[in-house]
Structure formats: C-alpha cells, structure tokens
Coordinates of C-alpha atoms in Angstrom, one line a residue:
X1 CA 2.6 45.1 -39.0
X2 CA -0.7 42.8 -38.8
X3 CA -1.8 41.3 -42.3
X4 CA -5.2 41.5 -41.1
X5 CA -6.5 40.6 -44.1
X6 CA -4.7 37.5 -43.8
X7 CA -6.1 37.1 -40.3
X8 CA -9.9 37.8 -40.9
X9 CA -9.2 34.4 -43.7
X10 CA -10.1 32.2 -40.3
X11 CA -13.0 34.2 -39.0
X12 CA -13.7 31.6 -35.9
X13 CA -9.7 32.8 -35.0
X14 CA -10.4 36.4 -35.6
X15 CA -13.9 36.5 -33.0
X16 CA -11.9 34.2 -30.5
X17 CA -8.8 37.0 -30.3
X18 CA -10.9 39.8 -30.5
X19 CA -13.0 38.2 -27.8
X20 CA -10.0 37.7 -25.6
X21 CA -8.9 41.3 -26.4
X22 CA -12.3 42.4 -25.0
X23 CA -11.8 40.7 -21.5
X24 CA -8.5 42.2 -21.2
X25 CA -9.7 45.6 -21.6
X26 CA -12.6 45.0 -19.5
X27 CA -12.5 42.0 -17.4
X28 CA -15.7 41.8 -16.4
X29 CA -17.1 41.7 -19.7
X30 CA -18.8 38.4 -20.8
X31 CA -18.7 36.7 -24.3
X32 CA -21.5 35.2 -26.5
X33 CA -21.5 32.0 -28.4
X34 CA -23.1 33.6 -31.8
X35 CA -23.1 29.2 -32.9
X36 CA -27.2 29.5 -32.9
X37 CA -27.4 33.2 -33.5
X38 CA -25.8 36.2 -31.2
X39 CA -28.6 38.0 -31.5
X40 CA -26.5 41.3 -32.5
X41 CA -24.0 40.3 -29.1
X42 CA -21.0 39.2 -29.2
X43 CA -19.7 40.5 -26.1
X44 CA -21.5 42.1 -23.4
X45 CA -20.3 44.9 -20.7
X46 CA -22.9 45.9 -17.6
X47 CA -22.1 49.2 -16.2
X48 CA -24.2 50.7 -13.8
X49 CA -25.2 53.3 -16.9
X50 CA -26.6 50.6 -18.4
X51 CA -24.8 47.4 -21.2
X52 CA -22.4 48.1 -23.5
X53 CA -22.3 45.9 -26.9
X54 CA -19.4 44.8 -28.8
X55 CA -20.3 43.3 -32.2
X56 CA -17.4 41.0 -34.0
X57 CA -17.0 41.1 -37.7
X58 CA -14.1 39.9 -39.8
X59 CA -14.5 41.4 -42.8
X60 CA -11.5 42.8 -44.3
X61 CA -12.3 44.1 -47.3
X62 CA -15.4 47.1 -48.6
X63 CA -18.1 47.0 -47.0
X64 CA -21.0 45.4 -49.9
X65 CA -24.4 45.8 -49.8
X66 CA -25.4 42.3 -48.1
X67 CA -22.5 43.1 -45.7
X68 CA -24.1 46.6 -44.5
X69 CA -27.0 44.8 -44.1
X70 CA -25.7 42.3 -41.6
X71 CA -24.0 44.8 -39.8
X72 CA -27.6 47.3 -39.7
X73 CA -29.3 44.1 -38.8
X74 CA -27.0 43.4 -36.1
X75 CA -27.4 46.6 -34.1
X76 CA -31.2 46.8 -35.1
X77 CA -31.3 43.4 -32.4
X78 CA -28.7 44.9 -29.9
X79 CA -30.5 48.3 -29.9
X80 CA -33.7 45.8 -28.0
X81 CA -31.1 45.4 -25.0
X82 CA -31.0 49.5 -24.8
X83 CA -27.2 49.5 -24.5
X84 CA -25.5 52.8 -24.0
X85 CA -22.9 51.9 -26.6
X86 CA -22.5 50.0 -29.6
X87 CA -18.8 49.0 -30.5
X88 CA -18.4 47.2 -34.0
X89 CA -14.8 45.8 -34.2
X90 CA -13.7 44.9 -38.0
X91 CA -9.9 44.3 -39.6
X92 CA -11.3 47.6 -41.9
X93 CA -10.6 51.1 -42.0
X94 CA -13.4 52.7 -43.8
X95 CA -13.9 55.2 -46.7
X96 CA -15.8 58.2 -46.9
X97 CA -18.8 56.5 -48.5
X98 CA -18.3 53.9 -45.7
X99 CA -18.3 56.8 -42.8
X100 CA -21.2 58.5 -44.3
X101 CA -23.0 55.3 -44.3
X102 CA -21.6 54.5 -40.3
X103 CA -22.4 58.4 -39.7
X104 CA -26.7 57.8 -41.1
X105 CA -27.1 54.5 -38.5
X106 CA -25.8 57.2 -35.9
X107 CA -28.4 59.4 -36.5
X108 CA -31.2 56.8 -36.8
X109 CA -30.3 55.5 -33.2
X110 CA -29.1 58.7 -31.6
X111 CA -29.6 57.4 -28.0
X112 CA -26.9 55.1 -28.5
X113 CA -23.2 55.9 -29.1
X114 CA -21.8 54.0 -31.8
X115 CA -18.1 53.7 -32.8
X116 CA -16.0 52.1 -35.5
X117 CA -13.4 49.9 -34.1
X118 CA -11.1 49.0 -37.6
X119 CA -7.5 48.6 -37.9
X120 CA -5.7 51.7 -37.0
X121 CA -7.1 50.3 -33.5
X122 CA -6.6 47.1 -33.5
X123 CA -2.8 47.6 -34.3
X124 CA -2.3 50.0 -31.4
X125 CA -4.3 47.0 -29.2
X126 CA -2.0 44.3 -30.3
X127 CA 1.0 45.7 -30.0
X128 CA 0.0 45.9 -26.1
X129 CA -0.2 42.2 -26.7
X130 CA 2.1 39.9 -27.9
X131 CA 0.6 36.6 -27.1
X132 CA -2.7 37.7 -29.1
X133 CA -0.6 38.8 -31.8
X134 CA 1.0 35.4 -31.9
X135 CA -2.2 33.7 -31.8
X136 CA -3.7 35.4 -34.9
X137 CA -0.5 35.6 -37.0
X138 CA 0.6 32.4 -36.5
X139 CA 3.9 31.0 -37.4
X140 CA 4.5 34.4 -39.4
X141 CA 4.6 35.8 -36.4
X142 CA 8.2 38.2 -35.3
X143 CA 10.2 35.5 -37.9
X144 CA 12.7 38.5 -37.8
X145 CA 12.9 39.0 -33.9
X146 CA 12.6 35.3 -33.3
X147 CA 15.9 34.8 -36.0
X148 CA 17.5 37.1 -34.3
X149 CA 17.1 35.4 -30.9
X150 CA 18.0 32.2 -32.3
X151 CA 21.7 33.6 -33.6
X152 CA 21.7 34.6 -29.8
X153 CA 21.0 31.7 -27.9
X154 CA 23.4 29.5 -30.1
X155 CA 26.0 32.1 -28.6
X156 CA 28.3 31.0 -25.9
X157 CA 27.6 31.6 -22.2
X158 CA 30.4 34.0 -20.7
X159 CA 29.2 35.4 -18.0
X160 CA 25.6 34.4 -15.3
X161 CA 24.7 37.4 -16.1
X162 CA 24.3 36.1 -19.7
X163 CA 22.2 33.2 -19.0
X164 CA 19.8 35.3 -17.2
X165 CA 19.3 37.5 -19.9
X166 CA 18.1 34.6 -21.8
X167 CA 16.2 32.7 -19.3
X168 CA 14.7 36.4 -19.0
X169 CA 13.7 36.2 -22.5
X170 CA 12.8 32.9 -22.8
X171 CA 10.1 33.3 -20.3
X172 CA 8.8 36.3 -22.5
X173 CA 8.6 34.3 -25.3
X174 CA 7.1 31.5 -23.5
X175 CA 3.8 33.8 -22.7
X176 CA 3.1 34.3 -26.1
X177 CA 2.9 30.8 -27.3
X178 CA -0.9 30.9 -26.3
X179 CA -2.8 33.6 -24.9
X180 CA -4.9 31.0 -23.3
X181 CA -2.2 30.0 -20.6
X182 CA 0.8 31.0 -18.7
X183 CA 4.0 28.9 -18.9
X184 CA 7.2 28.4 -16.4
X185 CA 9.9 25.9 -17.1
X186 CA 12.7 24.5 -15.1
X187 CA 15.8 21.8 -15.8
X188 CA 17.5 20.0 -13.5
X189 CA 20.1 17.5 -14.8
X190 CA 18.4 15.5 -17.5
X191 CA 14.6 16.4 -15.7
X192 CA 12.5 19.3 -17.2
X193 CA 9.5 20.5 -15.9
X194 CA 6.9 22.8 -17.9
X195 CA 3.6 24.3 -16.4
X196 CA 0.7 25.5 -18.1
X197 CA -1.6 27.8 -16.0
X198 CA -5.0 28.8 -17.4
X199 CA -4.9 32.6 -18.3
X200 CA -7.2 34.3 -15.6
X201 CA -7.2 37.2 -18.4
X202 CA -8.6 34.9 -21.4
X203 CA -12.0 33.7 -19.9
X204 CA -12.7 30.2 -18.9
X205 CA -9.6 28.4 -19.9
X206 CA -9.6 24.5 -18.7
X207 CA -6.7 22.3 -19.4
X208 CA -7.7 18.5 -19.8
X209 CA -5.4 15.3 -20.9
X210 CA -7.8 13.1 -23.5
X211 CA -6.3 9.5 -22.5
X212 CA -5.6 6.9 -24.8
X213 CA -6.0 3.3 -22.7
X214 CA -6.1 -0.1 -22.8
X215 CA -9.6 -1.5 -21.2
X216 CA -7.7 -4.4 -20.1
X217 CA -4.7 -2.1 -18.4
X218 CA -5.7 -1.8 -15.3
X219 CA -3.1 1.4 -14.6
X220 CA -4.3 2.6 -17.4
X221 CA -8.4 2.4 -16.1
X222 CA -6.9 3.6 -12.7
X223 CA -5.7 7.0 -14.3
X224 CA -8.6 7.6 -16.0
X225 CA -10.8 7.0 -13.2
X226 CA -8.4 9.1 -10.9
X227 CA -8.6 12.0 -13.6
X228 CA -12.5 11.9 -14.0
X229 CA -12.6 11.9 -10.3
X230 CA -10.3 15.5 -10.4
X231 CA -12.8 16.8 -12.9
X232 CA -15.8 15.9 -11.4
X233 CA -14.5 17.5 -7.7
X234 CA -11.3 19.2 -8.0
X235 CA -8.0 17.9 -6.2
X236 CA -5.0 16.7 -8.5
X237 CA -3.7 13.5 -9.9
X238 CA -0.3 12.2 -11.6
X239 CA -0.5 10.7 -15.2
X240 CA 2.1 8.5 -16.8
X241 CA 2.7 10.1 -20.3
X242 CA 2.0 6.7 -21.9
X243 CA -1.6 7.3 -21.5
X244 CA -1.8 10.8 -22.4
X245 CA -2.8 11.2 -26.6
X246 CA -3.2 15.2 -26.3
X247 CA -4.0 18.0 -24.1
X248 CA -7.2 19.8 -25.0
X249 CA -7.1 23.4 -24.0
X250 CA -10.5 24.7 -23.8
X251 CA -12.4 28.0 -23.6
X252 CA -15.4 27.8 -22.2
X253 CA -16.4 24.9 -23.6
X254 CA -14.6 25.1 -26.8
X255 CA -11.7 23.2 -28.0
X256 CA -9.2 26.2 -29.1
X257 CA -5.7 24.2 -29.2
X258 CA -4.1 20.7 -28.7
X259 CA -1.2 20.0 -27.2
X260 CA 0.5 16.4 -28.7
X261 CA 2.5 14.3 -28.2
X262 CA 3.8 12.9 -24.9
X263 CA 6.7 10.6 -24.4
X264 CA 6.5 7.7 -22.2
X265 CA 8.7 8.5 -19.6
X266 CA 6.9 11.6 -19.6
X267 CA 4.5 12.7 -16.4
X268 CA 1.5 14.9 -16.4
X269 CA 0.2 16.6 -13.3
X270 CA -3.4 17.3 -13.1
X271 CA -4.2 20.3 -10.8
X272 CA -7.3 22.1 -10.3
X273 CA -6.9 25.5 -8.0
X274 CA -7.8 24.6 -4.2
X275 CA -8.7 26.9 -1.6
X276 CA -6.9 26.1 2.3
X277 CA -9.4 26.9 4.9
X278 CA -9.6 26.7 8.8
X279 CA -9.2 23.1 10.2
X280 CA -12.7 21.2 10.4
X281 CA -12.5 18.2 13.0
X282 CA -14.1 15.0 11.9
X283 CA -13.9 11.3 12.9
X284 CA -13.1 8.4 10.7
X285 CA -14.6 5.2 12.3
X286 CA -14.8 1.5 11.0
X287 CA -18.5 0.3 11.9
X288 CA -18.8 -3.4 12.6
X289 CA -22.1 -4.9 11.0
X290 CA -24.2 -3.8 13.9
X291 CA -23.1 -0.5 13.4
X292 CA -20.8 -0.3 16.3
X293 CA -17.2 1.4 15.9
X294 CA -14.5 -1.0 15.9
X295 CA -11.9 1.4 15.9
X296 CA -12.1 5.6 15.3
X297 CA -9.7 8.3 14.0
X298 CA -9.3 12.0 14.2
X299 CA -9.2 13.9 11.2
X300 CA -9.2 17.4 10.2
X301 CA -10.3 18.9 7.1
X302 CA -8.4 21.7 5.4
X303 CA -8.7 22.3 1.7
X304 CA -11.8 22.9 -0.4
X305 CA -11.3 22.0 -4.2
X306 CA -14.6 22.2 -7.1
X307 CA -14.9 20.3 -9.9
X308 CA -17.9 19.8 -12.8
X309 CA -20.2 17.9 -10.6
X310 CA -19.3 19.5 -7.4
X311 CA -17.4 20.2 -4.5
X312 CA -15.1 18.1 -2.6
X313 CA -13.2 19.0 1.1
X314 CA -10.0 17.0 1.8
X315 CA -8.3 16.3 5.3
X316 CA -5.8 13.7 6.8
X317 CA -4.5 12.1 10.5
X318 CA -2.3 14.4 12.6
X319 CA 0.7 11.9 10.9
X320 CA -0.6 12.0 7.3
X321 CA -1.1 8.9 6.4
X322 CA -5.2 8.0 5.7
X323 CA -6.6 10.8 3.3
X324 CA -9.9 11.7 3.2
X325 CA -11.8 13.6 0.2
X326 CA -15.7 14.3 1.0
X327 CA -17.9 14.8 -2.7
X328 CA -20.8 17.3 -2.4
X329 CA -22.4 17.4 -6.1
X330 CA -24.2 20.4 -7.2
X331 CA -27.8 21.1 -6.2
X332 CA -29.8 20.0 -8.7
X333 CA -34.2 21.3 -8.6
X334 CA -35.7 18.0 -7.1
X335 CA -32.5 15.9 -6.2
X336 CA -31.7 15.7 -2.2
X337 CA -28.3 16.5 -1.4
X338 CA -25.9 14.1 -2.6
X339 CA -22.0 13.1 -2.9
X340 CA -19.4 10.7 -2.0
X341 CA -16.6 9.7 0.0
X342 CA -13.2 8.3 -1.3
X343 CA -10.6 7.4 1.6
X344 CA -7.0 6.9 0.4
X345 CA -3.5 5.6 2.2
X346 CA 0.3 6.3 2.3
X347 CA 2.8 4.0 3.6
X348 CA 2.9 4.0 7.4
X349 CA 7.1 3.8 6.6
X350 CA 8.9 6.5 8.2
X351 CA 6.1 7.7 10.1
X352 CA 6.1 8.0 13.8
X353 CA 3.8 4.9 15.2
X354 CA 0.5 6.4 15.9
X355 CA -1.7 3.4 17.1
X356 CA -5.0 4.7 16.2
X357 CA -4.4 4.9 12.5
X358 CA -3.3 1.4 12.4
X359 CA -6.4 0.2 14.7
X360 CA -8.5 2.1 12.1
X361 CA -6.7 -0.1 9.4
X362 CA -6.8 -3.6 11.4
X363 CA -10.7 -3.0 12.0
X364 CA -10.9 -2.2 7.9
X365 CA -9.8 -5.6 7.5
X366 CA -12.8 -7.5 9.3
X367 CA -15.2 -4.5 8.4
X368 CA -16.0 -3.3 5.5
X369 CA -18.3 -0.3 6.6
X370 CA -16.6 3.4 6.6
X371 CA -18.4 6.7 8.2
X372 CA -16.7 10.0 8.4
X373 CA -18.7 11.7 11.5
X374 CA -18.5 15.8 12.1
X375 CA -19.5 16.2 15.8
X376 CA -21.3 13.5 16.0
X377 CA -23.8 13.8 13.3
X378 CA -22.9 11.0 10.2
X379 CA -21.6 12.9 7.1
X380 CA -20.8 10.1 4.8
X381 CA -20.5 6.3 4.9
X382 CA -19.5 4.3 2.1
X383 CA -18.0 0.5 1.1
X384 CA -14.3 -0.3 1.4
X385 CA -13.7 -0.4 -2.5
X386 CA -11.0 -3.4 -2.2
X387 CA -9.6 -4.7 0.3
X388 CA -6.6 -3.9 2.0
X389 CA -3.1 -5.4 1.0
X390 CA -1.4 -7.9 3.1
X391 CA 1.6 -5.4 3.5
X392 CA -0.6 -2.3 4.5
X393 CA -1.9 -5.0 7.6
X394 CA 1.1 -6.4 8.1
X395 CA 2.6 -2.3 8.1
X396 CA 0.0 -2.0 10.6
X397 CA 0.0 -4.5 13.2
X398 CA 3.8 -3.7 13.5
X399 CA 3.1 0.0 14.7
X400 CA 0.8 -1.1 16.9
X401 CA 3.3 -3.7 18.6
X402 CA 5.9 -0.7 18.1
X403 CA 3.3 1.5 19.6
X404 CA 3.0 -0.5 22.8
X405 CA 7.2 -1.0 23.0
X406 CA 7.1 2.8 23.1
X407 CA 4.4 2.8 26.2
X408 CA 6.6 -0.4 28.3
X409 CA 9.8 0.8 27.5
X410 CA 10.3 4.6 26.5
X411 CA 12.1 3.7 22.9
X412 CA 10.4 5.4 20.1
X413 CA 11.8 5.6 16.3
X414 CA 9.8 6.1 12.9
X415 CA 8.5 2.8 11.8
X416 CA 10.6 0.6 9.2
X417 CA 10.2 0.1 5.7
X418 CA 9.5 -3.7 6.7
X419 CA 10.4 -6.5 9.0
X420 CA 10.6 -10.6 8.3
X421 CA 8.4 -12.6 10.0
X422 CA 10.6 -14.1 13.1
X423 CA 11.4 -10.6 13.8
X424 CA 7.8 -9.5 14.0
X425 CA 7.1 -12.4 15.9
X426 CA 10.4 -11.6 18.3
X427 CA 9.0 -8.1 18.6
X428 CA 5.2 -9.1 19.5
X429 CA 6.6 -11.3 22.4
X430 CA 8.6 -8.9 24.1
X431 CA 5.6 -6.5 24.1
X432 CA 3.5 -9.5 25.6
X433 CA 6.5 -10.4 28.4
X434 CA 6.5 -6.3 29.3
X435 CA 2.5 -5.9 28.9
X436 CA 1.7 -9.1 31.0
X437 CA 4.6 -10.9 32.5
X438 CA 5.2 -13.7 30.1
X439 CA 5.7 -15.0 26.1
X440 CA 5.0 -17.8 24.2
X441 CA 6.9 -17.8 20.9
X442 CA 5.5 -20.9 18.5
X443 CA 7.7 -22.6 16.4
X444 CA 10.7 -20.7 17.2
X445 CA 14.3 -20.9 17.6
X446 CA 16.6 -20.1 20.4
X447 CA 20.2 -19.9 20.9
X448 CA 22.1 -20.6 24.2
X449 CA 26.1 -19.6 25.1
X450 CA 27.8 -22.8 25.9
X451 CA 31.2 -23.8 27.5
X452 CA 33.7 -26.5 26.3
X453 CA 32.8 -28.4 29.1
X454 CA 29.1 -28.2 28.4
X455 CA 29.2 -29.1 24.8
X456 CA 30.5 -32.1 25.6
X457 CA 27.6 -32.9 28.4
X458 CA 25.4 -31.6 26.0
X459 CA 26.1 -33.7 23.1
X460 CA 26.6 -36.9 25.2
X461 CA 22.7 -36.2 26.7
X462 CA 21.1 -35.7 23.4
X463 CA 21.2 -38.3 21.0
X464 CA 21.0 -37.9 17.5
X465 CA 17.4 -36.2 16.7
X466 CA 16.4 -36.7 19.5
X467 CA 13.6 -34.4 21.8
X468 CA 14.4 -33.2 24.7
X469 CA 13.0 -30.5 27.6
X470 CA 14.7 -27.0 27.5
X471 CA 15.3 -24.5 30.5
X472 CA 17.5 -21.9 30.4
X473 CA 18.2 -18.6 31.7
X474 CA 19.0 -15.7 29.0
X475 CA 19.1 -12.4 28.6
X476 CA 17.1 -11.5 26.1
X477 CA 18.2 -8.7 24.1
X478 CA 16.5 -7.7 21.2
X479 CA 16.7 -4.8 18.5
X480 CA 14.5 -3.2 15.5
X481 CA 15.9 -1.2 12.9
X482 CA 19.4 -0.6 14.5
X483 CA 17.1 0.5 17.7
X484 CA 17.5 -1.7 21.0
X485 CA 15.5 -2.1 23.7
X486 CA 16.3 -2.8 27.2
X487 CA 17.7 -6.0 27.8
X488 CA 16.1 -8.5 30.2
X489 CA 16.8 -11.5 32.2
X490 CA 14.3 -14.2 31.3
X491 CA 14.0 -18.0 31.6
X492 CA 12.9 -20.1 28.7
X493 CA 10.6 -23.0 29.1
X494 CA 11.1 -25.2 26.4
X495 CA 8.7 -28.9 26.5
X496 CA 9.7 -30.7 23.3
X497 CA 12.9 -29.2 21.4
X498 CA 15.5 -30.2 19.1
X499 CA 19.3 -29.6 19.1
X500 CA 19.2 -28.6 15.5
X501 CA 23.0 -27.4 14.9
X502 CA 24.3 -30.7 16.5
X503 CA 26.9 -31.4 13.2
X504 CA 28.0 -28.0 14.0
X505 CA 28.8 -28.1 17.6
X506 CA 30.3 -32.2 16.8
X507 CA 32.8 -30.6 14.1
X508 CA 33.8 -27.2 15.2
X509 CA 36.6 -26.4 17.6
X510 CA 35.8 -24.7 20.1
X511 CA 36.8 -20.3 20.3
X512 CA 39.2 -19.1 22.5
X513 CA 36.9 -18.2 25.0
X514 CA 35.4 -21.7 25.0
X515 CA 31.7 -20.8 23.7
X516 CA 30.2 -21.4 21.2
X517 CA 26.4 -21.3 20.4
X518 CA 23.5 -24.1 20.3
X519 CA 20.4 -23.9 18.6
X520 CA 16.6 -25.4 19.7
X521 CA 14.0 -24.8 17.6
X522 CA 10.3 -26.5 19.3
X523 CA 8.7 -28.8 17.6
X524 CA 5.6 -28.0 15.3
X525 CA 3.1 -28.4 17.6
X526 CA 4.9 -27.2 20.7
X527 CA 5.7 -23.5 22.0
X528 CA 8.4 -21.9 24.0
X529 CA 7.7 -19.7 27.1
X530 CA 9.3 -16.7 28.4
X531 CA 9.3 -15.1 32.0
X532 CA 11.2 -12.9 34.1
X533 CA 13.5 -14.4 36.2
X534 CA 11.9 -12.0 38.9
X535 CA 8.5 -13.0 38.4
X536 CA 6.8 -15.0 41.0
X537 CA 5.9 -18.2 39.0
X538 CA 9.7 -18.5 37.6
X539 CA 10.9 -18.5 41.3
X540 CA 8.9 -21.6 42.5
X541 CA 10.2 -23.3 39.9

C-alpha cells in the first residue's frame, strides 16, 4: 500500500505523477504549469461537450479552513472556463463534515459535475502502474518483491528457459525505473548497450547529455557543436562518455531527473525520431568564383528529422559517401525564410569508384563555394567550413584514375584503403598509355630481365655512375590491391638514367636461369616514356 502521506511530503513530485497519471488516462489531455498561478487548471481535457478540469492538490491530511478556501477558490476560477466537470485529485479520503462541505460547492455550481478523487482511487490507479508507483515511493518502493528477486537472480542458471524468465523480468523492472522513459538492454561479451526512449505516454519527455569540455579540446568543442546542431534540427550524433557530466531528462521544459555518471570508455548516442519519406532529387555542385559548376553530383533526399529551431531533410550519393543535411528554421512573424546547409563525408574506402563524387571533391579543393540545387532552382549555398584533408584528395584522385582503368580496361574492384605514391603514380600512367597512347613517368624507376651474357655487356658499357640512354622493350604488368590488369607490350624511352643496383649485379652470381634484374631510375630533371610497341611512333623508331 501507498504511504501517501509520505508522498504528498514533496508536493512538486505528487502534481508531476498525478499529471502523468492524467495523460495516461486521457491522452489527449494537456497539463498546466501552475509556477505563475494555474488559474484553478492543472490539467485540461476538451471534449466536444465542452473542457473538463482536473485540479491537483497534495494535501494529505483534514481539510482546514484556509485549505477549503484554496480549493473553493480554485474551482470559483475554473468555473470562468465553463467546464462540464470539475475533478479535484488529493492523497485524502474525506469525512462526513468534509462530504457535506464537497456536497454544498455542488449545489452552488449545479451545472458542473464535481467529483472527489482521494485515495481509495488513487490506489486502484497505481496499482495499474508500476513505474508511477516507483516514481512517488521511491527507494521504498516493492523492497519485499525486489528482495525476493534478488535471492533469485543470484540463483544458478539450469535450464534457457531460466534465463528468459529473468531477462523477462528484468525488462519489467526496467520500465519502472522512470515513468518518463522506456529502457531495453543488451550484452555482448564485455559490451552493454542500454536505451532510454522518451515515454510517448508521459508528455513531452526530452533526453539531453549536459557536456562537460575543455575550450581548448577541440573533440571536445566538436561534440558539443555536433550535439547543438542535433537539437537545433534533429538527426543523431555519437558522444564519447568523457564529455558527458549527466543526462537531463526533461518534461516539458522541466528538469525531472538526472542521470550521472558516465565512464570514459563509455558512448552516448544522440537520436532524435526521424521520419523516411519518398526520394527528393537534388544536385550538389561546386561553383567556381564566377559561379560556374566545376563539377556536380546527384543526390537524393530521404529523411526528415525536427529539432528546436527547425527542420532539417538529409540525403546522400547513390554510393553513400557525401551527406547532405538541409536546415529550415521555424517561421518566425517578420523574418524571411531561413536555414543552413551542412555537407559531410565518409571514406571513399571500400566503395565502388564512382567518379563524380570524387570530381565533386577535386573541384572542393580549388573552390570553396557549395550549392545544393532542386530542379534547377538554388536551395542552399554555403562556404566549405575547412578544407579538405590531403588523404580525402589523395582518396579521390585515385578513384578517379581507378574510375578510368574501369572504362579502358573492364577491371572494376572497391577502392583501397590507400596506395604509396610510386603506385599511384604507376597506376595514373597506365590510365594515360590506354586513354591516349603513351606515358611519362617522372623520376621513376624501372627494372629490366637480363641474361649472363648481358650483365656482363652491361656492366662493361656503364661505368661507375655514370648516365646513360635507356630503351627497352617490357611488358608492363601492373596490379592494385591483389587486382591486375591486362598486361601490355611497351617500349621505354629512357634519355638520362642511372644503373642504380650496379654493386648488386657486380657481386651476385647469377640464378639458374641466368637472369637476374637491373634497375634505372631517371635523373631528377628527366622523365621516362612509355608506348605501345604497336603504336605508330614506336615503329619508326
């Protein structure tokens, strides 16, 4: 059984349950803030009769003079409104004196029905409710129930059945921590995962992390710009638990619990409820200073999230690598429509090479200027914020070499994690020998097969660091991430080059086969250049 007596001692605690208790009865009932006066409302019902009242009042024990004339001036203000009933809700079952009294404001407003909500109905109501009943009893709450559920879970598991049981009741028990939110749970290995979901049944229940940050951590800054930026529109964010001091739960407005502390190592996702609509087509494009495009890129918008400040509509590339979020802020009387425009990556790693999104990033690096068109009307142009890394550029000029191996050749494969330099610079050659029938590779290295015989001729023309012209004919065969592509028969034209394994080739015996492998690498200032044995130019020589 209740103490409500006990209960009514923390009257802000008592008017916040029976509040909550109201909306669950009658969902579409509405709450009052009484702070600056309720004006004789603390809840309010419309029906198409006309409104019914719910007055709150905590007292607990008889009803005194200046407390039955709180209560009669509290329906003498609700009776303005012209409600069809008048509900007064108090932790108090009255007496006879107390009914007659109840019984005379009856007959002085007989146009209204009035009833006497005490505790004989507020027990039936709570018993309904666990999670309310928790929340006004407190840690006295079920100590009986909760012992005897303790004894149980210390018990060994025999049998699956077993552990759902528990998991069954655990999950009960979880939904009566607060009635302000739902909670699920899940474990895997030493991970743990617990979500808090605003009670749809409780009113308007937010969930916000208060950070605690450095101003000169710049992760730190990030988060709590990223979390603002979730309020303000909607859309969701990740929080390293280093930053997190509490979680506010609030009700409309007002703080009713926090949630403390959070470990380090901890996470907290930020997620505000998003809506998935029909696919809206849109163009990314990087403007050059005369406001041409340098490069464009389909998008499609597909989720609709709202925030404090307004609305925001998010959308990506077919291959989900540049995000886009669009800001609409709230009308406000006398301010033009306004909002924003935030345009986010994700590694272009293990995506197939799509050459317009890495055109769109190339172009961001000269241009600074963004504009999101829908059919050809501007929507939204903004600044890049920074710029963008040398890996994201380097990321995408290699899909668009890859891209144009995938066009000469046929051989297509996800883009790698990351390639070294000579390699990229291996890679954008062969493109240029298959896009345009030659190469020129600066400051490279080649090697060459070569017999017993000439090793010997070799190292008896070439004197000791000394420069010398190179021809040779190769197949050149080349590979990215464990992917070849066709081989082909090349000659390499080589002006000024040195034999830069010469020691080697002195010192070594030769293999069985008789080959073994020199090495010319051009000087600084010369190039080497690659054609098809088959091409025209290659022939006359």
């Amino acid at each position: 059984m209740i103490q409500w007596k006990s209960v009514a001692e923390d009257p802000a605690r008592f008017e916040r349950a029976m509040k909550i208790l109201i909306r669950r009865l009658h969902p579409t009932a509405q709450g009052m803030d009484g702070s600056g006066g309720d004006g004789g409302v603390d809840a309010w019902l419309q029906t198409d009769l006309g409104p019914v009242i719910f007055e709150v009042k905590s007292f607990s024990t008889r009803l005194t003079s200046p407390r039955r004339r709180q209560i009669e001036k509290s329906l003498a203000t609700a009776a303005k409104h012209q409600p069809i009933a008048w509900h007064l809700i108090l932790p108090l079952e009255h007496t006879p004196p107390e009914k007659a009294w109840f019984d005379g404001l009856q007959t002085q407003y007989p146009t209204i029905l009035l009833t006497w909500r005490g505790i004989d109905w507020l027990d039936e109501q709570f018993a309904q409710h666990d999670d309310l009943r928790r929340y006004v009893e407190g840690s006295d709450y079920g100590l009986l129930a909760r012992s005897q559920e303790m004894h149980l879970e210390q018990a060994a598991l025999a049998r699956v059945a077993d552990l759902d049981a528990r998991l069954v009741t655990l999950h009960s028990r979880a939904q009566e921590i607060s009635p302000f939110y739902r909670i699920g749970f899940a474990a895997h290995g030493d991970r743990r995962r617990i979500t808090m979901t605003p009670n749809p049944g409780t009113g308007q229940v937010s969930i916000i992390p208060r950070l605690q940050v450095d101003p000169g951590d710049p992760d730190g800054l990030r988060a709590r710009r990223d979390l603002e930026q979730v309020l303000a529109y909607g859309g969701k964010t990740v929080i390293e638990g280093r930053f997190v001091e509490a979680l506010h739960v609030f009700d409309a407005d007002r703080l009713v619990e926090k949630l403390e502390p959070f470990g380090d190592g901890d996470h907290v996702h930020v997620m505000t409820p998003h809506q998935d609509t029909a696919p809206v087509p849109c163009r990314l494009l990087v403007l050059t200073p005369d406001g041409q495009a340098a490069a464009a890129l389909e998008l499609s918008l597909t989720t609709r999230t709202a925030g404090r400040a307004g609305t925001s509509v998010q959308g990506t590339d077919l291959h989900g690598v540049v995000q886009v979020r669009l800001h609409l802020d709230h009308p406000r009387e006398g301010v033009s429509m306004s909002g924003g425009m935030e345009v986010n990556l994700s590694g272009l790693a293990g995506h197939w090479p799509s050459a317009p999104v890495a055109e769109v990033l190339v172009a961001a690096e000269a241009n600074e200027v963004i504009e999101v068109q829908m059919g050809d009307k501007p929507v939204a142009r903004g600044h890049a914020r920074e710029p963008l890394s040398a890996s994201v550029l380097e990321a995408a000029r290699l899909v668009i070499v890859l891209d144009d191996l995938r066009e000469l050749t046929g051989v297509h494969f996800p883009t790698p994690a990351a390639v070294a330099p000579a390699e990229m610079a291996m890679l954008s050659a062969l493109r240029d020998l298959h896009a345009g029938g030659k190469a020129v590779l600066t400051r490279a290295t080649i090697s060459a097969q070569v017999t017993e015989q000439g090793r010997a001729h070799l190292l008896q023309m070439i004197d000791d660091n000394s420069e010398c012209a190179l021809t040779i004919d190769m197949r050149w065969e080349q590979s990215c991430a464990g992917h070849s592509f066709p081989p082909v028969d090349v000659i390499v034209y080589g002006q000024r080059v040195r034999l830069t394994n010469r020691a080697e080739l002195e010192a070594a015996d030769a293999p069985g086969d008789g080959r073994r492998s020199a090495y010319f690498t051009c000087l600084d200032d010369q190039v080497l250049q690659v054609q098809p044995k088959s091409s025209p130019s290659s022939a006359e020589d």
